[in-house]
Every structure is written in C-alpha cells, then in structure tokens.
XYZ file of C-alpha atoms in Angstrom:
327
model
C -30.571 -19.999 -5.266
C -29.194 -19.822 -1.763
C -28.496 -16.145 -1.162
C -26.673 -16.956 2.077
C -24.021 -18.787 0.078
C -20.714 -16.942 -0.044
C -20.464 -15.206 -3.397
C -16.952 -13.828 -3.311
C -14.133 -16.298 -2.824
C -11.005 -14.828 -1.271
C -7.473 -16.155 -1.422
C -7.942 -17.511 2.108
C -10.793 -19.739 0.884
C -8.823 -21.324 -1.965
C -7.757 -24.903 -1.091
C -3.946 -24.840 -0.931
C -1.461 -27.325 -2.310
C 1.376 -28.439 -0.052
C 4.657 -26.616 -0.544
C 6.569 -29.810 0.220
C 4.942 -31.520 -2.777
C 6.885 -29.100 -5.016
C 10.165 -29.715 -3.200
C 11.894 -31.720 -5.933
C 11.103 -29.267 -8.727
C 11.954 -26.259 -6.552
C 15.335 -27.670 -5.554
C 16.104 -28.119 -9.251
C 15.688 -24.378 -9.911
C 19.164 -22.790 -10.153
C 19.609 -19.910 -7.720
C 22.674 -17.703 -7.463
C 23.829 -17.132 -3.888
C 22.805 -13.547 -3.169
C 25.349 -10.962 -2.058
C 24.499 -8.289 0.498
C 23.571 -5.890 -2.313
C 21.401 -8.531 -3.982
C 19.645 -9.241 -0.686
C 18.867 -5.536 -0.346
C 17.040 -5.536 -3.674
C 15.339 -8.901 -3.125
C 11.786 -7.766 -2.382
C 10.384 -10.861 -0.600
C 13.128 -10.861 2.031
C 12.960 -8.987 5.314
C 15.841 -10.715 7.141
C 17.911 -13.886 7.084
C 20.488 -15.641 9.261
C 21.416 -19.222 10.062
C 18.425 -19.805 12.314
C 15.591 -17.688 10.977
C 14.359 -16.069 7.777
C 11.528 -13.533 7.638
C 9.520 -12.632 4.558
C 7.726 -9.336 4.164
C 4.298 -8.603 2.741
C 3.309 -5.788 0.383
C 2.277 -3.332 3.116
C 5.647 -1.638 3.619
C 6.283 -1.415 -0.129
C 2.792 -0.020 -0.730
C 3.403 2.759 1.770
C 6.754 3.684 0.235
C 5.877 3.737 -3.472
C 2.106 4.353 -3.473
C 0.743 5.924 -0.291
C 3.525 8.441 0.418
C 3.556 9.820 -3.171
C -0.251 10.010 -3.122
C -0.170 11.840 0.211
C 2.411 14.350 -1.017
C 0.402 14.920 -4.192
C -2.827 15.308 -2.239
C -1.299 17.799 0.216
C 0.181 19.831 -2.641
C -3.197 19.864 -4.404
C -4.883 20.846 -1.120
C -2.370 23.677 -0.647
C -2.906 24.848 -4.245
C -6.673 25.020 -3.696
C -6.284 26.962 -0.449
C -3.925 29.472 -2.089
C -6.317 29.837 -5.037
C -9.204 30.422 -2.628
C -7.249 33.097 -0.728
C -6.256 34.857 -3.975
C -9.874 34.730 -5.128
C -10.988 36.170 -1.775
C -8.599 39.104 -2.119
C -9.823 39.808 -5.646
C -13.479 39.525 -4.664
C -12.916 41.626 -1.556
C -11.593 44.473 -3.705
C -14.675 44.255 -5.956
C -16.997 44.155 -2.942
C -15.370 47.234 -1.368
C -15.640 49.096 -4.694
C -19.353 48.264 -4.775
C -19.818 49.421 -1.160
C -18.056 52.685 -2.028
C -20.479 53.297 -4.905
C -23.438 52.741 -2.571
C -21.886 55.073 0.001
C -21.494 57.850 -2.583
C -25.123 57.502 -3.609
C -26.764 57.070 -0.191
C -24.306 58.699 2.165
C -21.883 57.583 4.828
C -24.545 55.883 6.938
C -26.285 54.155 4.029
C -26.432 50.910 5.991
C -28.871 52.552 8.463
C -31.315 53.728 5.810
C -34.629 51.915 5.468
C -35.112 52.969 1.864
C -32.002 51.131 0.635
C -32.956 48.981 -2.384
C -32.993 45.214 -1.946
C -30.183 44.698 -4.437
C -27.945 46.793 -2.134
C -28.540 44.642 0.938
C -25.149 43.045 0.438
C -23.562 46.488 0.849
C -25.571 46.999 4.068
C -24.064 43.696 5.319
C -20.537 45.093 4.840
C -21.512 48.438 6.316
C -18.669 50.689 7.364
C -16.009 47.939 7.539
C -12.677 48.788 5.989
C -11.747 45.131 5.537
C -13.718 41.902 5.279
C -12.909 39.139 7.716
C -12.621 35.564 6.502
C -15.862 34.407 8.125
C -17.743 37.478 6.920
C -16.453 36.830 3.405
C -17.722 33.230 3.571
C -21.177 34.446 4.635
C -21.172 36.999 1.816
C -19.973 34.399 -0.718
C -22.674 31.884 0.155
C -25.533 34.370 0.553
C -24.993 37.321 -1.776
C -22.900 36.038 -4.675
C -24.637 35.173 -7.909
C -25.155 31.367 -7.852
C -24.080 31.370 -4.191
C -25.726 27.975 -3.595
C -23.655 26.500 -6.411
C -20.483 27.956 -4.853
C -21.444 26.481 -1.474
C -21.959 22.990 -2.896
C -18.772 23.066 -4.988
C -16.619 24.417 -2.141
C -18.037 21.922 0.336
C -17.528 18.921 -1.930
C -14.066 20.042 -3.000
C -12.566 20.853 0.389
C -14.314 18.088 2.321
C -13.133 15.513 -0.239
C -9.571 16.819 -0.071
C -9.658 16.802 3.729
C -11.094 13.279 3.968
C -8.637 11.804 1.465
C -5.699 13.614 3.087
C -6.641 12.321 6.540
C -7.112 8.816 5.131
C -3.654 8.863 3.533
C -2.083 10.307 6.694
C -3.635 7.440 8.640
C -2.365 4.877 6.130
C 1.133 6.362 6.093
C 1.657 6.859 9.823
C -1.019 5.071 11.872
C -1.664 1.918 9.831
C -0.590 -1.085 11.909
C 2.477 -2.791 10.507
C 1.602 -6.411 9.880
C 3.950 -9.094 11.116
C 6.205 -10.754 8.531
C 6.221 -14.464 7.787
C 8.739 -16.169 10.077
C 10.599 -19.301 8.998
C 12.358 -21.186 11.795
C 14.935 -23.424 10.122
C 15.774 -25.508 13.178
C 12.148 -26.398 13.866
C 11.182 -26.418 10.151
C 8.338 -24.130 11.087
C 6.387 -21.278 9.462
C 4.488 -18.824 11.660
C 3.085 -15.316 11.867
C 0.245 -13.527 13.654
C -2.664 -11.306 12.717
C -4.944 -9.359 15.069
C -3.998 -11.369 18.133
C -4.173 -14.786 16.504
C -1.115 -16.919 15.805
C -0.904 -18.690 12.454
C 1.529 -21.561 12.008
C 2.365 -24.735 10.095
C 5.261 -27.125 9.832
C 7.144 -27.271 6.541
C 5.265 -30.480 5.725
C 1.939 -28.722 6.429
C 2.302 -25.223 4.977
C 0.260 -24.704 1.845
C 0.412 -22.560 -1.279
C -2.824 -20.802 -2.248
C -3.221 -19.402 -5.751
C -6.092 -17.349 -7.118
C -6.424 -15.956 -10.641
C -9.159 -13.698 -11.996
C -11.223 -14.859 -15.015
C -9.147 -12.659 -17.354
C -5.922 -14.304 -16.144
C -4.437 -10.902 -15.307
C -4.452 -10.757 -11.513
C -2.679 -13.645 -9.808
C -2.686 -13.740 -6.028
C -0.402 -16.101 -4.105
C -0.070 -16.760 -0.410
C 1.497 -19.183 2.029
C -1.364 -20.869 3.873
C -0.988 -21.286 7.627
C -3.444 -22.222 10.329
C -4.954 -20.935 13.540
C -7.749 -22.066 15.848
C -11.133 -20.369 15.648
C -13.527 -19.769 18.537
C -14.636 -23.398 18.339
C -11.030 -24.678 18.483
C -11.300 -25.823 14.880
C -8.507 -25.204 12.392
C -8.941 -22.075 10.284
C -6.722 -21.104 7.384
C -5.250 -17.799 6.226
C -3.043 -17.164 3.205
C -0.200 -14.705 3.889
C 0.870 -12.909 0.722
C 4.520 -12.175 0.032
C 5.948 -9.171 -1.764
C 7.194 -11.019 -4.846
C 7.630 -7.929 -7.047
C 6.444 -4.343 -7.421
C 3.471 -5.737 -9.304
C 2.437 -7.669 -6.194
C 0.799 -4.468 -4.932
C -1.884 -4.938 -7.576
C -1.801 -8.718 -7.773
C 0.407 -8.848 -10.867
C 2.471 -11.860 -9.856
C 4.086 -14.298 -12.236
C 4.614 -18.015 -11.774
C 8.343 -17.466 -12.324
C 8.590 -15.017 -9.390
C 6.541 -17.349 -7.241
C 8.692 -20.382 -8.016
C 11.896 -18.413 -7.378
C 10.616 -17.303 -3.965
C 9.523 -20.824 -3.086
C 12.872 -22.233 -4.225
C 14.622 -19.672 -1.996
C 12.488 -20.806 0.959
C 12.918 -24.539 0.381
C 16.670 -24.321 -0.181
C 17.038 -22.236 2.961
C 15.065 -24.791 4.964
C 16.870 -27.858 3.636
C 20.354 -26.571 2.768
C 20.797 -23.591 5.073
C 21.485 -19.909 4.665
C 24.749 -20.467 2.781
C 22.808 -22.036 -0.091
C 20.903 -18.815 -0.820
C 22.713 -15.906 0.873
C 26.357 -14.966 1.222
C 25.801 -13.093 4.478
C 23.299 -12.329 7.204
C 20.911 -9.543 6.302
C 18.232 -7.494 8.039
C 16.215 -4.783 6.357
C 16.001 -1.345 7.995
C 13.040 -1.318 10.430
C 9.857 0.101 8.960
C 8.923 3.508 10.385
C 5.379 2.665 11.461
C 3.975 4.242 14.631
C 1.897 1.151 15.389
C 2.648 -2.527 14.918
C 0.580 -5.687 15.135
C 2.187 -6.842 18.372
C 3.131 -10.431 19.035
C 0.354 -12.054 21.096
C 1.168 -12.439 24.784
C 0.091 -16.092 24.652
C 2.066 -16.793 21.475
C 3.725 -19.993 22.738
C 0.459 -21.400 24.051
C -1.387 -20.692 20.802
C 1.468 -22.130 18.737
C 1.546 -25.352 20.745
C -2.211 -25.854 20.401
C -2.187 -25.160 16.648
C 0.650 -27.586 15.957
C -1.005 -30.247 18.113
C -4.244 -29.878 16.165
C -2.394 -30.002 12.832
C -0.520 -33.142 13.879
C -3.799 -34.696 14.998
C -5.375 -33.905 11.625
C -2.416 -35.389 9.760
C -2.547 -38.496 11.937
C -6.229 -38.981 11.131
C -5.477 -38.645 7.415
C -2.756 -41.303 7.637
C -5.090 -43.672 9.479
C -7.803 -43.129 6.888
C -5.410 -43.855 4.025
C -4.096 -46.972 5.796
C -7.599 -48.324 6.325
C -8.488 -47.677 2.681
C -5.347 -49.485 1.509
C -6.045 -52.574 3.636
C -9.749 -52.707 2.798
C-alpha cells in the first residue's frame, strides 16, 4: 500500500460536471420571480442587479446562528463559574478566619511566631495576623493547605483554561475571522469568479463545474461551484466554492432540490437576465467582519491568465475530439 497516497478526498478533489450540461433541465424548472422580501430570505443570494449577481457562502450564516450564540453561552458560563468561585472564596475565607481565631485563642496573639506550633496548624501560621485574605493568598492557601488541594488545582486549571481558550477562539471566529469573498457572476461576460488567500479563481459559464460529494451513509451532501486558478507551476488548479443553499448547509445537509433551484436561478439569470428571477435589485446588508479577504491587487492579470489557460485547455480538447472523429 502506498502510504503517500492521499487518503481523504475533499470536495475540491471531486471531478466536477459542467453546469452548462444541465442547462436544458435547469431552464425547465419553474421559478417564481422573487420580490424584495423573497430575495431577503433567499439564503444563497448576496446581491443582484442587471450586470452582476453575487452568491454567499456559509461563513456569514455560521457566525450569525452558530458562533454568536455559542460565544454568548460560553461567556455566560464563564461568568457563572467566576461568580461561583468568588462566592466559594468568601465562604471558605470565613471558615479559614474562624480556624485562625481558634488557633489564636489556644496559642496567643503571636501564635504565628511560635516554633512549637503543631504541623496541622501551619496553615493558620500562613494567614498570621491578617484580617482579610487577599485573592492571591487565598489561591496559595487553596492549592497548598486544602484537603485534596492538588485535585482542586487540576480541576480549576482545566476548567478555567478550557473556558478561556474556547472563549478566545469564539471571539476570534466572531470578530477576527476573515470574511471570504462571495461568488461573483458577471452576466455580460458570462463569467464566474472569486478569490481566496490572494489567488483568483474563475471560469466562463461554459467552463464552470459542479462538484458533489456524499458520505457513505448518504447523509452529508456537499456541493460547490468549481472554478480554476493557476498554481506555482502555472498549471490549472481547481477549487469548489460552496454556496449557502439552506440552514442545513452549515453541516453539509444539502438536498438535490435546493441545489437544482439555486442552479436554475443562476442559469436563468445568466441567459434571461435579472427580470427572469428577481423583481428588483437587491443587496444584503454588509457583514460586520473586522477583516476581509481582500481582492488581489493583480486581480485583472490573474484573471486574464486563468481564462487564457482555460481556453487553451478547451481548444486542445476540441482538437483531440476532432482527430479521434476523423481517425
């Protein structure tokens, strides 16, 4: 067995089928022209006008209905644990001071200076003549003099460090996670494009693919529009951009019906115009992300090179087919 062979196949690795090959069946799907209100609730759409349509991915939806609620819940749970710890400290502090008072009555006011103080009273010597116990002194007492103090140390460390790490992770995902670019559809040029981490991905309508991947249990169904970029060797590389078809898309629960409806919307927009699918222009409220995956500075140059390479590939395919037919 070749262990260097790729074990996990991602959606990007799945050979796509051409969207244009489904054109006839997609045009036959009846679609009601969407009003402004219907466009607002249409999850795949980010914006639409006569010249351009943009489709959004699941990132913005995931932040709104998953990450924000999780963050709020985590912060509330964190706050609850801190309050519980403070209440426990106050209760334990009262018990500790009562114990110190008993030692003081038995060994005098300066008991903490006595060398004959029993070992089991060393914790009282640590408190000494203090009237209150500071937070840091309480922590030292808790993790050195409490019964099962090591157990308390491990539990407290795991609990609060886990809460802190998860809270910081969710804060990062909610506010500092880079907003990915949508899928752009240029109707005039019949062109699909987007970008990811500085690389432009593009394809003409006749070249854009549809990648589908289903798990063995037939539960999770991933779908993406396959577009192309150039790798470091100037060879075509493919990436499937997933659309937000439904709320279930966050977990890969897509249906063929939702997929076909979205594709029919795209194809009818490309071939018949905005008026075939939407009653008005629409643009979704900008996502409140602090960072965005910025459009590459050399976008036009990359786009031109990608399209040229795609056209070259298609030309070679046509020549190969022609030679096979005449052979």
